[in-house]
Amino acid sequence: MRLFIALDVASPLRDAIGAMRGSLAGVRWADPATYHVTLRFLGDVTGRDRLEDIDIALSALRAPAVLLQPEAPGIFEQDGRQTLWIGIARSPALLHLHRKVDTAMRRAAGLAIERRRFVPHVTIGTIAAPSPDLLAPWLARWSALPLPAVAVPRLTLFRSHRGPDQPVYESLAEYDLDG
């Protein structure tokens, strides 16, 4: 099963980001119920023992709760497609939690150290055929709009299923952070 560890985005931030849906033509908008900030992608995990090791490691993790402070929207480009996202500030608490999760997963699941830079974000949609004429003004408009910060008191182990149009995320377990 495909797994990842993330911070679930709650309201009012979820609602504010969800209000952007439909504001740019040609975007396949993500369902607001799926908004999250990925801390570590685990990939395909097989075997009950390995899943138990991950659960034990996440249960033992101690870190303070995190305040997600949204920033300007942006895009990742890959294979001719663009992923539209809302940036999340790289706060000391968020970076600390990311390092703790990464270390715990390397020890518990034998994962390699993550080599790419951690860019905290919430994916809000994908664009198959982007129009620069529309995208630049959209980014400028939404960059100027303040979005509410939201406290996240727990992290979640998610399972990703292939859905008919978009992936479906199932929460397998939640782990409280220190308040």
PDB file of C-alpha atoms in Angstrom:
ATOM      1  CA  MET A   1       0.000   0.000   0.000  1.00  0.00           C
ATOM      2  CA  ARG A   2       1.178   3.529  -0.839  1.00  0.00           C
ATOM      3  CA  LEU A   3       1.697   5.531   2.341  1.00  0.00           C
ATOM      4  CA  PHE A   4       2.674   9.036   3.343  1.00  0.00           C
ATOM      5  CA  ILE A   5       2.839  11.069   6.551  1.00  0.00           C
ATOM      6  CA  ALA A   6       1.191  14.478   6.511  1.00  0.00           C
ATOM      7  CA  LEU A   7      -0.448  17.300   8.397  1.00  0.00           C
ATOM      8  CA  ASP A   8      -4.149  17.520   7.626  1.00  0.00           C
ATOM      9  CA  VAL A   9      -5.268  21.063   6.753  1.00  0.00           C
ATOM     10  CA  ALA A  10      -8.320  22.072   8.788  1.00  0.00           C
ATOM     11  CA  SER A  11     -10.738  24.977   8.570  1.00  0.00           C
ATOM     12  CA  PRO A  12     -10.645  27.933   8.331  1.00  0.00           C
ATOM     13  CA  LEU A  13      -7.589  27.495   6.067  1.00  0.00           C
ATOM     14  CA  ARG A  14      -9.211  24.589   4.199  1.00  0.00           C
ATOM     15  CA  ASP A  15     -12.275  26.734   3.471  1.00  0.00           C
ATOM     16  CA  ALA A  16     -10.197  29.733   2.368  1.00  0.00           C
ATOM     17  CA  ILE A  17      -8.129  27.636  -0.038  1.00  0.00           C
ATOM     18  CA  GLY A  18     -11.255  25.822  -1.238  1.00  0.00           C
ATOM     19  CA  ALA A  19     -12.758  29.204  -2.179  1.00  0.00           C
ATOM     20  CA  MET A  20     -10.120  29.411  -4.942  1.00  0.00           C
ATOM     21  CA  ARG A  21     -11.670  26.461  -6.772  1.00  0.00           C
ATOM     22  CA  GLY A  22     -12.964  27.428 -10.185  1.00  0.00           C
ATOM     23  CA  SER A  23     -11.053  30.712 -10.246  1.00  0.00           C
ATOM     24  CA  LEU A  24      -8.687  29.603 -13.034  1.00  0.00           C
ATOM     25  CA  ALA A  25      -9.745  27.857 -16.221  1.00  0.00           C
ATOM     26  CA  GLY A  26      -8.137  24.554 -17.159  1.00  0.00           C
ATOM     27  CA  VAL A  27      -7.326  23.462 -13.601  1.00  0.00           C
ATOM     28  CA  ARG A  28      -8.267  20.065 -12.262  1.00  0.00           C
ATOM     29  CA  TRP A  29      -9.018  21.214  -8.711  1.00  0.00           C
ATOM     30  CA  ALA A  30      -8.244  18.999  -5.738  1.00  0.00           C
ATOM     31  CA  ASP A  31     -11.049  18.174  -3.337  1.00  0.00           C
ATOM     32  CA  PRO A  32     -10.637  20.346  -0.204  1.00  0.00           C
ATOM     33  CA  ALA A  33     -11.103  17.212   1.917  1.00  0.00           C
ATOM     34  CA  THR A  34      -7.706  16.053   0.610  1.00  0.00           C
ATOM     35  CA  TYR A  35      -5.718  19.182   1.518  1.00  0.00           C
ATOM     36  CA  HIS A  36      -2.605  18.265   3.471  1.00  0.00           C
ATOM     37  CA  VAL A  37       1.090  19.102   3.902  1.00  0.00           C
ATOM     38  CA  THR A  38       3.230  16.032   3.197  1.00  0.00           C
ATOM     39  CA  LEU A  39       6.060  15.520   5.663  1.00  0.00           C
ATOM     40  CA  ARG A  40       7.373  12.254   4.230  1.00  0.00           C
ATOM     41  CA  PHE A  41       6.297  10.071   1.317  1.00  0.00           C
ATOM     42  CA  LEU A  42       6.869   6.414   2.203  1.00  0.00           C
ATOM     43  CA  GLY A  43       5.851   4.809  -1.078  1.00  0.00           C
ATOM     44  CA  ASP A  44       4.738   1.205  -1.301  1.00  0.00           C
ATOM     45  CA  VAL A  45       4.890  -0.470   2.089  1.00  0.00           C
ATOM     46  CA  THR A  46       4.311  -4.190   2.298  1.00  0.00           C
ATOM     47  CA  GLY A  47       4.250  -6.466   5.280  1.00  0.00           C
ATOM     48  CA  ARG A  48       2.501  -6.157   8.599  1.00  0.00           C
ATOM     49  CA  ASP A  49       5.821  -5.964  10.470  1.00  0.00           C
ATOM     50  CA  ARG A  50       6.968  -2.929   8.508  1.00  0.00           C
ATOM     51  CA  LEU A  51       3.631  -1.176   9.043  1.00  0.00           C
ATOM     52  CA  GLU A  52       3.872  -1.899  12.774  1.00  0.00           C
ATOM     53  CA  ASP A  53       7.425  -0.483  12.845  1.00  0.00           C
ATOM     54  CA  ILE A  54       6.158   2.721  11.230  1.00  0.00           C
ATOM     55  CA  ASP A  55       3.268   2.948  13.696  1.00  0.00           C
ATOM     56  CA  ILE A  56       5.554   2.414  16.707  1.00  0.00           C
ATOM     57  CA  ALA A  57       8.020   5.031  15.462  1.00  0.00           C
ATOM     58  CA  LEU A  58       5.290   7.623  14.884  1.00  0.00           C
ATOM     59  CA  SER A  59       3.683   6.849  18.257  1.00  0.00           C
ATOM     60  CA  ALA A  60       7.004   7.520  19.984  1.00  0.00           C
ATOM     61  CA  LEU A  61       7.656  10.776  18.149  1.00  0.00           C
ATOM     62  CA  ARG A  62       7.588  13.890  20.350  1.00  0.00           C
ATOM     63  CA  ALA A  63       7.326  17.324  18.778  1.00  0.00           C
ATOM     64  CA  PRO A  64       5.295  20.460  19.419  1.00  0.00           C
ATOM     65  CA  ALA A  65       2.078  21.206  17.561  1.00  0.00           C
ATOM     66  CA  VAL A  66       2.580  23.184  14.379  1.00  0.00           C
ATOM     67  CA  LEU A  67       1.034  26.413  13.123  1.00  0.00           C
ATOM     68  CA  LEU A  68       0.598  26.298   9.352  1.00  0.00           C
ATOM     69  CA  GLN A  69       1.122  29.812   8.038  1.00  0.00           C
ATOM     70  CA  PRO A  70       0.070  29.999   4.370  1.00  0.00           C
ATOM     71  CA  GLU A  71       2.100  31.925   1.832  1.00  0.00           C
ATOM     72  CA  ALA A  72       1.706  32.757  -1.840  1.00  0.00           C
ATOM     73  CA  PRO A  73       0.586  30.168  -4.388  1.00  0.00           C
ATOM     74  CA  GLY A  74       3.093  28.629  -6.772  1.00  0.00           C
ATOM     75  CA  ILE A  75       3.624  25.911  -9.335  1.00  0.00           C
ATOM     76  CA  PHE A  76       5.789  22.839  -9.739  1.00  0.00           C
ATOM     77  CA  GLU A  77       6.455  21.803 -13.332  1.00  0.00           C
ATOM     78  CA  GLN A  78       7.029  18.185 -14.305  1.00  0.00           C
ATOM     79  CA  ASP A  79       6.511  16.277 -17.547  1.00  0.00           C
ATOM     80  CA  GLY A  80       4.593  19.107 -19.218  1.00  0.00           C
ATOM     81  CA  ARG A  81       2.087  19.316 -16.358  1.00  0.00           C
ATOM     82  CA  GLN A  82       1.944  21.862 -13.615  1.00  0.00           C
ATOM     83  CA  THR A  83       0.913  21.354 -10.027  1.00  0.00           C
ATOM     84  CA  LEU A  84      -0.723  24.374  -8.446  1.00  0.00           C
ATOM     85  CA  TRP A  85      -0.094  24.807  -4.712  1.00  0.00           C
ATOM     86  CA  ILE A  86      -0.291  27.128  -1.735  1.00  0.00           C
ATOM     87  CA  GLY A  87       3.033  27.577   0.025  1.00  0.00           C
ATOM     88  CA  ILE A  88       3.379  27.023   3.766  1.00  0.00           C
ATOM     89  CA  ALA A  89       5.975  29.004   5.743  1.00  0.00           C
ATOM     90  CA  ARG A  90       9.071  27.033   6.763  1.00  0.00           C
ATOM     91  CA  SER A  91       8.674  27.757  10.475  1.00  0.00           C
ATOM     92  CA  PRO A  92      11.160  26.355  13.007  1.00  0.00           C
ATOM     93  CA  ALA A  93       8.436  24.089  14.468  1.00  0.00           C
ATOM     94  CA  LEU A  94       7.478  22.706  11.040  1.00  0.00           C
ATOM     95  CA  LEU A  95      11.110  22.107  10.041  1.00  0.00           C
ATOM     96  CA  HIS A  96      11.767  20.411  13.400  1.00  0.00           C
ATOM     97  CA  LEU A  97       8.772  18.114  12.912  1.00  0.00           C
ATOM     98  CA  HIS A  98       9.843  17.310   9.354  1.00  0.00           C
ATOM     99  CA  ARG A  99      13.340  16.323  10.562  1.00  0.00           C
ATOM    100  CA  LYS A 100      11.899  14.198  13.389  1.00  0.00           C
ATOM    101  CA  VAL A 101       9.554  12.354  11.022  1.00  0.00           C
ATOM    102  CA  ASP A 102      12.345  11.829   8.498  1.00  0.00           C
ATOM    103  CA  THR A 103      14.707  10.441  11.157  1.00  0.00           C
ATOM    104  CA  ALA A 104      12.007   8.189  12.605  1.00  0.00           C
ATOM    105  CA  MET A 105      11.186   6.747   9.176  1.00  0.00           C
ATOM    106  CA  ARG A 106      14.832   6.153   8.311  1.00  0.00           C
ATOM    107  CA  ARG A 107      15.251   4.207  11.546  1.00  0.00           C
ATOM    108  CA  ALA A 108      11.909   2.378  11.571  1.00  0.00           C
ATOM    109  CA  ALA A 109      11.345   1.736   7.889  1.00  0.00           C
ATOM    110  CA  GLY A 110      14.896   1.819   6.533  1.00  0.00           C
ATOM    111  CA  LEU A 111      14.110   4.673   4.160  1.00  0.00           C
ATOM    112  CA  ALA A 112      16.930   6.642   2.593  1.00  0.00           C
ATOM    113  CA  ILE A 113      17.453  10.222   3.656  1.00  0.00           C
ATOM    114  CA  GLU A 114      15.288  12.627   1.673  1.00  0.00           C
ATOM    115  CA  ARG A 115      17.591  14.428  -0.769  1.00  0.00           C
ATOM    116  CA  ARG A 116      15.256  17.023  -2.190  1.00  0.00           C
ATOM    117  CA  ARG A 117      14.593  20.232  -0.310  1.00  0.00           C
ATOM    118  CA  PHE A 118      11.468  20.231   1.851  1.00  0.00           C
ATOM    119  CA  VAL A 119       8.998  22.658   0.268  1.00  0.00           C
ATOM    120  CA  PRO A 120       5.935  22.688   2.506  1.00  0.00           C
ATOM    121  CA  HIS A 121       2.808  23.227   0.447  1.00  0.00           C
ATOM    122  CA  VAL A 122      -0.818  22.266  -0.075  1.00  0.00           C
ATOM    123  CA  THR A 123      -1.576  20.921  -3.550  1.00  0.00           C
ATOM    124  CA  ILE A 124      -4.754  22.530  -4.835  1.00  0.00           C
ATOM    125  CA  GLY A 125      -4.856  21.413  -8.469  1.00  0.00           C
ATOM    126  CA  THR A 126      -3.108  20.362 -11.642  1.00  0.00           C
ATOM    127  CA  ILE A 127      -2.939  22.040 -15.014  1.00  0.00           C
ATOM    128  CA  ALA A 128      -2.465  19.903 -18.126  1.00  0.00           C
ATOM    129  CA  ALA A 129      -2.171  22.749 -20.634  1.00  0.00           C
ATOM    130  CA  PRO A 130      -1.257  25.918 -18.757  1.00  0.00           C
ATOM    131  CA  SER A 131      -1.905  29.314 -20.268  1.00  0.00           C
ATOM    132  CA  PRO A 132       0.802  31.781 -19.144  1.00  0.00           C
ATOM    133  CA  ASP A 133      -1.551  34.633 -20.063  1.00  0.00           C
ATOM    134  CA  LEU A 134      -3.989  33.458 -17.385  1.00  0.00           C
ATOM    135  CA  LEU A 135      -1.628  31.882 -14.853  1.00  0.00           C
ATOM    136  CA  ALA A 136       0.589  34.905 -14.078  1.00  0.00           C
ATOM    137  CA  PRO A 137      -2.326  37.235 -13.253  1.00  0.00           C
ATOM    138  CA  TRP A 138      -3.989  34.485 -11.203  1.00  0.00           C
ATOM    139  CA  LEU A 139      -0.806  33.951  -9.150  1.00  0.00           C
ATOM    140  CA  ALA A 140      -0.457  37.707  -8.607  1.00  0.00           C
ATOM    141  CA  ARG A 141      -4.088  38.097  -7.555  1.00  0.00           C
ATOM    142  CA  TRP A 142      -4.062  35.236  -5.049  1.00  0.00           C
ATOM    143  CA  SER A 143      -0.593  36.137  -3.721  1.00  0.00           C
ATOM    144  CA  ALA A 144      -2.033  39.381  -2.405  1.00  0.00           C
ATOM    145  CA  LEU A 145      -4.895  37.686  -0.550  1.00  0.00           C
ATOM    146  CA  PRO A 146      -4.114  36.857   3.086  1.00  0.00           C
ATOM    147  CA  LEU A 147      -5.042  33.321   4.152  1.00  0.00           C
ATOM    148  CA  PRO A 148      -5.654  32.311   7.785  1.00  0.00           C
ATOM    149  CA  ALA A 149      -3.067  30.323   9.741  1.00  0.00           C
ATOM    150  CA  VAL A 150      -4.235  27.107  11.343  1.00  0.00           C
ATOM    151  CA  ALA A 151      -2.836  25.069  14.241  1.00  0.00           C
ATOM    152  CA  VAL A 152      -2.300  21.367  13.586  1.00  0.00           C
ATOM    153  CA  PRO A 153      -2.253  19.260  16.758  1.00  0.00           C
ATOM    154  CA  ARG A 154      -1.494  15.890  15.133  1.00  0.00           C
ATOM    155  CA  LEU A 155       0.121  14.194  12.190  1.00  0.00           C
ATOM    156  CA  THR A 156      -1.546  11.518  10.110  1.00  0.00           C
ATOM    157  CA  LEU A 157      -0.418   8.340   8.380  1.00  0.00           C
ATOM    158  CA  PHE A 158      -2.325   8.241   5.097  1.00  0.00           C
ATOM    159  CA  ARG A 159      -2.867   5.537   2.533  1.00  0.00           C
ATOM    160  CA  SER A 160      -3.233   6.691  -1.068  1.00  0.00           C
ATOM    161  CA  HIS A 161      -5.664   4.838  -3.348  1.00  0.00           C
ATOM    162  CA  ARG A 162      -6.092   5.432  -7.038  1.00  0.00           C
ATOM    163  CA  GLY A 163      -9.479   7.048  -7.612  1.00  0.00           C
ATOM    164  CA  PRO A 164     -11.324   7.405 -10.925  1.00  0.00           C
ATOM    165  CA  ASP A 165     -10.255  11.051 -11.321  1.00  0.00           C
ATOM    166  CA  GLN A 166      -7.969  11.820  -8.398  1.00  0.00           C
ATOM    167  CA  PRO A 167      -6.246   9.899  -5.642  1.00  0.00           C
ATOM    168  CA  VAL A 168      -8.266   9.086  -2.547  1.00  0.00           C
ATOM    169  CA  TYR A 169      -6.538   9.464   0.819  1.00  0.00           C
ATOM    170  CA  GLU A 170      -7.464   7.227   3.737  1.00  0.00           C
ATOM    171  CA  SER A 171      -6.347   8.099   7.254  1.00  0.00           C
ATOM    172  CA  LEU A 172      -4.826   4.961   8.811  1.00  0.00           C
ATOM    173  CA  ALA A 173      -3.707   6.505  12.113  1.00  0.00           C
ATOM    174  CA  GLU A 174      -3.311   9.856  13.821  1.00  0.00           C
ATOM    175  CA  TYR A 175      -0.536  10.815  16.230  1.00  0.00           C
ATOM    176  CA  ASP A 176      -0.927  13.671  18.695  1.00  0.00           C
ATOM    177  CA  LEU A 177       1.727  16.336  18.823  1.00  0.00           C
ATOM    178  CA  ASP A 178       2.606  18.029  22.105  1.00  0.00           C
ATOM    179  CA  GLY A 179       0.343  21.018  22.638  1.00  0.00           C
TER     180      GLY A 179
END
